[in-house]
């Protein structure tokens, strides 16, 4: 895995900066302001995306702010330039989902992922602008999805991994009815400056416990665990080198104004005295294809690629994760050419160690 691909596997689109919630760990800088993407921006992105989708599977991920805060009429106008081959995904806090939104999703075959952090006692970080719990509104949105027969994923942020939590969370999401579950240990990034250092034993134990909970009742796909198991199997088969792509996925994130940030959506909306606003261009001035072809010309990206090579040389886990993420490097260390981050430790190294610990503790007993 060297360099950056010129064709991504998906594009992230920001239909609005606004969010109707005020979650404690949110990294977004402008979530109190309603800056909406224009149809002109969407059309500029749709041109290359439609071509890529005709050549093979391709996704557009609508991510805010809260995407549904853009409103159905405006959202429909943003979707209009995209062809029928394009898969659309929306990451939502679910508080605005009702029957009308469900009909909207069904008519356009939009795949839905709901952000929720577990049962009510674990969901206290997700609050309204007035500081009131959002849990009941999230559940109403999830219930509407089930009522309309719309399958959905769930994304859970874990601020503090601790013993017993993994089983509680997994059992909860089984009952919630999602098909896929992703677990994010809270990250220090963007406007969220809370430390995310945790005892190694607690984090490794959390992941090991999550494997056990999933194995007892594997009715839903568990994103992190299944990827770890695929990697472990590939190591045993001596095919691990085939898992990572040959080149980094550029993951272009298109902001409401058309500016494009590559590699880490979390960098959008921020700036640095050395690198400016991290943007590699704007689709209203430069075609997205040209922006991607010149990705390495963005100054901070060169520093990041140096960091990837340092990870490759120094870290035994490189084959599993492909190097620390750009936003984690920057927000934790202020640079892109550093190597290990707390995110690496929590969600890569200790994840893999937890999976391996579970495997060691549950290997068959010789007779």
Short mmCIF file of C-alpha atoms in Angstrom, two decimals:
data_model
loop_
_atom_site.label_atom_id
_atom_site.label_comp_id
_atom_site.label_asym_id
_atom_site.label_seq_id
_atom_site.Cartn_x
_atom_site.Cartn_y
_atom_site.Cartn_z
CA UNK A 1 0.00 0.00 0.00
CA UNK A 2 1.92 3.00 -1.32
CA UNK A 3 0.65 6.36 -2.55
CA UNK A 4 -2.93 7.49 -3.05
CA UNK A 5 -5.44 6.02 -5.50
CA UNK A 6 -6.90 8.35 -8.12
CA UNK A 7 -10.32 6.67 -7.96
CA UNK A 8 -11.94 6.40 -4.50
CA UNK A 9 -14.35 3.71 -3.34
CA UNK A 10 -16.74 6.30 -1.91
CA UNK A 11 -17.26 10.05 -1.50
CA UNK A 12 -18.45 11.79 1.68
CA UNK A 13 -20.88 14.68 1.13
CA UNK A 14 -21.90 17.31 3.68
CA UNK A 15 -25.43 18.49 2.81
CA UNK A 16 -25.43 20.84 5.82
CA UNK A 17 -23.13 21.79 8.68
CA UNK A 18 -26.10 22.01 11.05
CA UNK A 19 -26.88 19.40 13.69
CA UNK A 20 -29.91 19.45 15.95
CA UNK A 21 -27.97 17.65 18.71
CA UNK A 22 -24.98 18.77 20.77
CA UNK A 23 -23.15 15.55 21.63
CA UNK A 24 -20.34 15.95 24.14
CA UNK A 25 -17.73 14.16 22.01
CA UNK A 26 -18.63 15.68 18.62
CA UNK A 27 -15.65 16.91 16.58
CA UNK A 28 -17.57 19.17 14.13
CA UNK A 29 -16.78 22.90 14.36
CA UNK A 30 -19.86 24.48 12.71
CA UNK A 31 -22.70 22.27 13.88
CA UNK A 32 -24.70 25.24 15.21
CA UNK A 33 -24.76 26.92 11.78
CA UNK A 34 -26.97 25.93 8.83
CA UNK A 35 -24.63 26.14 5.84
CA UNK A 36 -26.25 24.06 3.11
CA UNK A 37 -24.65 22.46 0.09
CA UNK A 38 -25.83 23.91 -3.22
CA UNK A 39 -27.17 21.76 -6.03
CA UNK A 40 -24.32 23.15 -8.14
CA UNK A 41 -21.80 21.45 -5.81
CA UNK A 42 -23.73 18.16 -5.89
CA UNK A 43 -23.86 18.24 -9.68
CA UNK A 44 -20.12 18.87 -9.91
CA UNK A 45 -19.47 15.78 -7.79
CA UNK A 46 -22.09 13.67 -9.58
CA UNK A 47 -20.30 13.90 -12.92
CA UNK A 48 -17.27 11.73 -12.01
CA UNK A 49 -19.22 9.70 -9.44
CA UNK A 50 -21.71 8.54 -12.08
CA UNK A 51 -18.82 7.38 -14.28
CA UNK A 52 -17.17 5.52 -11.43
CA UNK A 53 -20.48 3.88 -10.49
CA UNK A 54 -21.02 2.66 -14.05
CA UNK A 55 -17.62 0.93 -13.84
CA UNK A 56 -18.39 -0.84 -10.54
CA UNK A 57 -19.91 -0.48 -7.09
CA UNK A 58 -19.63 3.07 -5.75
CA UNK A 59 -21.13 4.85 -2.73
CA UNK A 60 -21.93 8.40 -1.69
CA UNK A 61 -22.11 8.84 2.09
CA UNK A 62 -24.19 11.80 3.28
CA UNK A 63 -22.72 12.94 6.58
CA UNK A 64 -23.24 16.22 8.44
CA UNK A 65 -23.84 17.84 10.68
CA UNK A 66 -27.11 16.00 10.68
CA UNK A 67 -27.90 15.30 7.00
CA UNK A 68 -31.65 15.19 7.56
CA UNK A 69 -31.52 18.75 8.94
CA UNK A 70 -31.13 19.85 5.31
CA UNK A 71 -34.81 18.94 4.82
CA UNK A 72 -36.36 16.43 2.42
CA UNK A 73 -36.93 18.89 -0.43
CA UNK A 74 -33.34 20.14 -0.45
CA UNK A 75 -31.93 16.64 0.07
CA UNK A 76 -33.96 15.41 -2.90
CA UNK A 77 -32.53 18.20 -5.05
CA UNK A 78 -28.97 17.22 -4.02
CA UNK A 79 -29.62 13.59 -4.96
CA UNK A 80 -31.12 14.42 -8.35
CA UNK A 81 -27.84 14.72 -10.36
CA UNK A 82 -26.66 11.24 -9.34
CA UNK A 83 -27.37 8.28 -11.59
CA UNK A 84 -29.24 5.09 -10.65
CA UNK A 85 -26.01 3.06 -10.29
CA UNK A 86 -24.82 5.13 -7.31
CA UNK A 87 -25.43 3.72 -3.82
CA UNK A 88 -26.47 6.35 -1.28
CA UNK A 89 -25.85 6.04 2.45
CA UNK A 90 -26.89 8.43 5.20
CA UNK A 91 -25.36 8.64 8.69
CA UNK A 92 -28.02 10.08 10.97
CA UNK A 93 -28.79 10.58 14.65
CA UNK A 94 -32.32 9.32 13.80
CA UNK A 95 -34.11 12.02 15.82
CA UNK A 96 -35.76 13.47 12.72
CA UNK A 97 -36.79 10.16 11.13
CA UNK A 98 -40.53 9.75 10.72
CA UNK A 99 -42.83 8.00 8.24
CA UNK A 100 -42.19 10.63 5.57
CA UNK A 101 -38.41 10.19 5.82
CA UNK A 102 -38.81 6.42 5.69
CA UNK A 103 -40.83 6.74 2.48
CA UNK A 104 -38.06 9.00 1.15
CA UNK A 105 -35.38 6.41 1.97
CA UNK A 106 -37.40 3.57 0.43
CA UNK A 107 -38.19 5.42 -2.79
CA UNK A 108 -34.50 6.20 -3.35
CA UNK A 109 -33.06 2.97 -1.92
CA UNK A 110 -30.96 4.93 0.61
CA UNK A 111 -29.06 2.84 3.16
CA UNK A 112 -29.32 4.15 6.70
CA UNK A 113 -26.89 4.10 9.61
CA UNK A 114 -28.06 5.30 13.02
CA UNK A 115 -25.78 6.85 15.63
CA UNK A 116 -26.72 5.60 19.10
CA UNK A 117 -24.46 4.70 22.02
CA UNK A 118 -26.42 1.90 23.67
CA UNK A 119 -29.14 1.85 26.32
CA UNK A 120 -30.40 5.06 27.91
CA UNK A 121 -27.85 4.99 30.74
CA UNK A 122 -25.04 4.82 28.18
CA UNK A 123 -26.51 7.47 25.90
CA UNK A 124 -26.09 10.53 28.13
CA UNK A 125 -23.48 12.15 25.84
CA UNK A 126 -26.11 12.57 23.10
CA UNK A 127 -28.24 15.57 24.03
CA UNK A 128 -30.29 18.29 22.36
CA UNK A 129 -29.14 21.90 22.05
CA UNK A 130 -31.03 22.54 25.30
CA UNK A 131 -29.07 19.81 27.07
CA UNK A 132 -31.99 17.36 27.24
CA UNK A 133 -31.53 13.63 26.53
CA UNK A 134 -32.11 12.67 22.89
CA UNK A 135 -32.57 8.96 23.59
CA UNK A 136 -36.37 8.76 23.24
CA UNK A 137 -36.26 10.60 19.92
CA UNK A 138 -33.53 8.26 18.64
CA UNK A 139 -35.63 5.23 19.57
CA UNK A 140 -38.68 6.69 17.78
CA UNK A 141 -36.58 7.07 14.63
CA UNK A 142 -35.29 3.49 14.86
CA UNK A 143 -38.83 2.24 15.43
CA UNK A 144 -39.99 4.05 12.28
CA UNK A 145 -37.25 2.32 10.26
CA UNK A 146 -38.36 -1.08 11.57
CA UNK A 147 -42.01 -0.28 10.92
CA UNK A 148 -41.20 0.41 7.28
CA UNK A 149 -39.01 -2.67 6.96
CA UNK A 150 -35.86 -0.62 6.33
CA UNK A 151 -32.68 -2.46 7.39
CA UNK A 152 -30.15 -0.22 9.11
CA UNK A 153 -26.71 -0.19 10.64
CA UNK A 154 -25.78 1.27 14.02
CA UNK A 155 -22.72 3.26 15.02
CA UNK A 156 -21.85 3.35 18.70
CA UNK A 157 -19.27 5.65 20.34
CA UNK A 158 -17.68 4.26 23.50
CA UNK A 159 -16.17 7.01 25.65
CA UNK A 160 -14.72 4.65 28.28
CA UNK A 161 -14.17 0.96 27.55
CA UNK A 162 -14.61 -1.00 30.76
CA UNK A 163 -15.31 -4.55 31.97
CA UNK A 164 -18.88 -5.73 31.36
CA UNK A 165 -19.69 -2.99 28.86
CA UNK A 166 -19.16 -5.00 25.67
CA UNK A 167 -21.73 -7.66 26.53
CA UNK A 168 -24.24 -5.02 27.63
CA UNK A 169 -23.82 -3.13 24.35
CA UNK A 170 -23.98 -6.16 22.11
CA UNK A 171 -27.13 -7.47 23.78
CA UNK A 172 -28.70 -4.04 23.43
CA UNK A 173 -28.03 -3.80 19.71
CA UNK A 174 -29.37 -7.31 19.17
CA UNK A 175 -32.66 -6.10 20.62
CA UNK A 176 -32.54 -2.79 18.75
CA UNK A 177 -32.77 -4.71 15.47
CA UNK A 178 -29.82 -3.34 13.48
CA UNK A 179 -28.08 -5.52 10.89
CA UNK A 180 -24.56 -4.16 11.28
CA UNK A 181 -22.80 -2.66 14.31
CA UNK A 182 -19.72 -0.46 14.29
CA UNK A 183 -17.91 0.46 17.50
CA UNK A 184 -15.84 3.65 17.77
CA UNK A 185 -13.82 4.27 20.90
CA UNK A 186 -14.03 8.04 21.43
CA UNK A 187 -11.27 9.97 19.67
CA UNK A 188 -9.54 13.24 20.48
CA UNK A 189 -10.12 15.21 17.27
CA UNK A 190 -11.62 18.43 16.01
CA UNK A 191 -13.27 20.48 18.72
CA UNK A 192 -13.38 17.45 21.03
CA UNK A 193 -10.27 17.83 23.20
CA UNK A 194 -11.11 15.20 25.82
CA UNK A 195 -8.26 12.77 26.44
CA UNK A 196 -8.81 9.25 25.14
CA UNK A 197 -6.09 7.38 27.01
CA UNK A 198 -7.37 4.26 28.77
CA UNK A 199 -5.73 1.39 30.68
CA UNK A 200 -4.45 -1.19 28.21
CA UNK A 201 -6.02 -4.05 30.15
CA UNK A 202 -9.48 -2.42 30.07
CA UNK A 203 -9.45 -1.75 26.33
CA UNK A 204 -8.06 -5.16 25.36
CA UNK A 205 -10.55 -6.81 27.69
CA UNK A 206 -13.42 -4.82 26.15
CA UNK A 207 -12.63 -6.11 22.66
CA UNK A 208 -12.08 -9.68 23.88
CA UNK A 209 -15.43 -9.59 25.67
CA UNK A 210 -17.12 -8.23 22.55
CA UNK A 211 -15.84 -11.20 20.52
CA UNK A 212 -17.32 -13.56 23.09
CA UNK A 213 -20.70 -11.81 23.07
CA UNK A 214 -20.82 -11.91 19.28
CA UNK A 215 -19.81 -15.57 19.05
CA UNK A 216 -22.60 -16.58 21.41
CA UNK A 217 -25.23 -15.02 19.11
CA UNK A 218 -23.77 -13.78 15.79
CA UNK A 219 -27.02 -12.48 14.34
CA UNK A 220 -25.58 -9.10 13.35
CA UNK A 221 -22.40 -8.16 11.54
CA UNK A 222 -19.84 -6.70 13.91
CA UNK A 223 -17.59 -4.46 11.82
CA UNK A 224 -14.37 -4.36 13.84
CA UNK A 225 -14.43 -7.97 14.99
CA UNK A 226 -15.13 -9.44 11.55
CA UNK A 227 -12.33 -7.40 9.99
CA UNK A 228 -9.93 -8.58 12.71
CA UNK A 229 -10.88 -12.20 12.13
CA UNK A 230 -10.38 -11.83 8.37
CA UNK A 231 -6.93 -10.43 9.01
CA UNK A 232 -6.01 -13.21 11.45
CA UNK A 233 -7.17 -15.85 8.96
CA UNK A 234 -5.17 -14.18 6.19
CA UNK A 235 -2.03 -14.21 8.35
CA UNK A 236 -2.48 -17.94 8.91
CA UNK A 237 -2.99 -18.46 5.17
CA UNK A 238 -0.01 -16.25 4.33
CA UNK A 239 -2.29 -13.94 2.30
CA UNK A 240 -2.32 -10.90 4.63
CA UNK A 241 -0.54 -8.75 2.05
CA UNK A 242 -3.62 -9.05 -0.16
CA UNK A 243 -6.00 -7.49 2.38
CA UNK A 244 -4.87 -3.86 2.24
CA UNK A 245 -5.38 -2.00 -1.04
CA UNK A 246 -2.35 -1.32 -3.21
CA UNK A 247 -2.85 2.43 -2.69
CA UNK A 248 -4.60 4.50 -0.02
CA UNK A 249 -8.26 5.31 -0.61
CA UNK A 250 -8.40 9.13 -0.88
CA UNK A 251 -11.86 9.30 0.80
CA UNK A 252 -12.74 12.71 -0.65
CA UNK A 253 -14.97 14.70 1.68
CA UNK A 254 -16.89 17.43 -0.10
CA UNK A 255 -17.96 20.23 2.23
CA UNK A 256 -21.10 22.30 1.82
CA UNK A 257 -19.17 24.92 -0.20
CA UNK A 258 -17.51 22.40 -2.54
CA UNK A 259 -14.09 22.34 -0.90
CA UNK A 260 -12.49 18.88 -0.85
CA UNK A 261 -10.48 17.40 2.02
CA UNK A 262 -8.81 14.05 1.37
CA UNK A 263 -8.02 11.06 3.60
CA UNK A 264 -9.75 12.24 6.80
CA UNK A 265 -13.26 13.75 6.85
CA UNK A 266 -12.53 15.01 10.38
CA UNK A 267 -10.10 17.62 9.00
CA UNK A 268 -12.83 19.43 7.06
CA UNK A 269 -13.56 22.86 8.48
CA UNK A 270 -10.21 23.23 10.27
CA UNK A 271 -7.05 25.10 9.36
CA UNK A 272 -3.40 25.17 10.37
CA UNK A 273 -0.82 28.01 10.23
CA UNK A 274 1.41 25.84 8.03
CA UNK A 275 -1.15 24.12 5.83
CA UNK A 276 -4.13 26.43 5.66
CA UNK A 277 -7.56 24.77 5.55
CA UNK A 278 -6.33 21.26 4.51
CA UNK A 279 -8.35 21.54 1.31
CA UNK A 280 -6.97 20.06 -1.91
CA UNK A 281 -9.27 22.15 -4.10
CA UNK A 282 -12.90 23.01 -4.76
CA UNK A 283 -15.18 21.13 -7.17
CA UNK A 284 -16.70 24.42 -8.35
CA UNK A 285 -13.30 25.43 -9.72
CA UNK A 286 -11.48 22.13 -10.38
CA UNK A 287 -12.97 18.76 -11.39
CA UNK A 288 -12.86 16.17 -8.63
CA UNK A 289 -10.86 13.86 -10.90
CA UNK A 290 -8.14 16.51 -11.25
CA UNK A 291 -8.09 17.13 -7.50
CA UNK A 292 -7.51 13.42 -6.90
CA UNK A 293 -4.82 13.14 -9.54
CA UNK A 294 -2.87 15.93 -7.83
CA UNK A 295 -3.49 14.71 -4.28
CA UNK A 296 0.19 14.32 -3.41
CA UNK A 297 0.70 17.98 -4.28
CA UNK A 298 -1.22 19.07 -1.17
CA UNK A 299 1.56 19.97 1.31
CA UNK A 300 0.20 18.24 4.40
CA UNK A 301 -0.43 15.03 2.45
CA UNK A 302 3.28 14.69 1.70
CA UNK A 303 3.99 14.86 5.42
CA UNK A 304 1.27 12.28 6.05
CA UNK A 305 2.73 9.87 3.48
CA UNK A 306 6.08 10.18 5.27
CA UNK A 307 4.25 9.15 8.44
CA UNK A 308 2.73 6.13 6.70
CA UNK A 309 6.21 4.99 5.67
CA UNK A 310 7.42 5.45 9.24
CA UNK A 311 4.55 3.26 10.44
CA UNK A 312 5.44 0.64 7.86
CA UNK A 313 9.04 0.54 9.08
CA UNK A 314 8.37 0.64 12.82
CA UNK A 315 5.02 -0.93 13.64
CA UNK A 316 4.29 -4.69 13.63
CA UNK A 317 0.57 -3.90 13.26
CA UNK A 318 0.97 -2.04 9.96
CA UNK A 319 -0.44 -4.92 7.91
CA UNK A 320 -3.61 -4.76 10.01
CA UNK A 321 -4.35 -1.02 9.87
CA UNK A 322 -2.15 0.50 7.15
CA UNK A 323 -0.86 3.26 9.40
CA UNK A 324 -2.35 5.83 11.76
CA UNK A 325 -5.18 7.97 10.39
CA UNK A 326 -4.32 11.50 9.32
CA UNK A 327 -6.78 13.30 11.62
CA UNK A 328 -5.65 11.32 14.67
CA UNK A 329 -2.01 12.16 13.96
CA UNK A 330 -2.80 15.84 13.59
CA UNK A 331 -5.20 16.38 16.47
CA UNK A 332 -3.17 14.28 18.92
CA UNK A 333 0.31 15.45 17.91
CA UNK A 334 -0.06 18.52 15.71
CA UNK A 335 1.79 16.80 12.84
CA UNK A 336 1.15 14.17 10.18
CA UNK A 337 4.52 12.37 10.13
CA UNK A 338 4.23 10.88 13.63
CA UNK A 339 3.36 7.21 14.05
CA UNK A 340 1.43 5.73 16.99
CA UNK A 341 -1.65 7.54 18.28
CA UNK A 342 -4.06 6.82 21.11
CA UNK A 343 -6.60 5.91 18.44
CA UNK A 344 -4.12 3.29 17.17
CA UNK A 345 -3.79 1.87 20.64
CA UNK A 346 -7.52 1.81 21.43
CA UNK A 347 -9.04 0.77 18.11
CA UNK A 348 -6.30 -1.08 16.23
CA UNK A 349 -3.60 -2.57 18.46
CA UNK A 350 -5.80 -3.45 21.43
CA UNK A 351 -8.62 -4.53 19.15
CA UNK A 352 -6.40 -7.12 17.50
CA UNK A 353 -4.88 -8.15 20.82
CA UNK A 354 -8.35 -8.57 22.30
CA UNK A 355 -9.44 -10.81 19.44
CA UNK A 356 -6.28 -12.89 19.83
CA UNK A 357 -6.71 -13.06 23.62
CA UNK A 358 -10.22 -14.42 23.15
CA UNK A 359 -8.95 -16.99 20.66
CA UNK A 360 -6.19 -18.12 23.05
CA UNK A 361 -8.61 -18.39 25.96
CA UNK A 362 -11.13 -20.43 23.98
CA UNK A 363 -8.98 -22.78 21.93
CA UNK A 364 -10.08 -26.43 22.02
CA UNK A 365 -8.66 -28.54 24.83
CA UNK A 366 -6.49 -31.40 23.66
CA UNK A 367 -7.86 -34.84 24.50
#
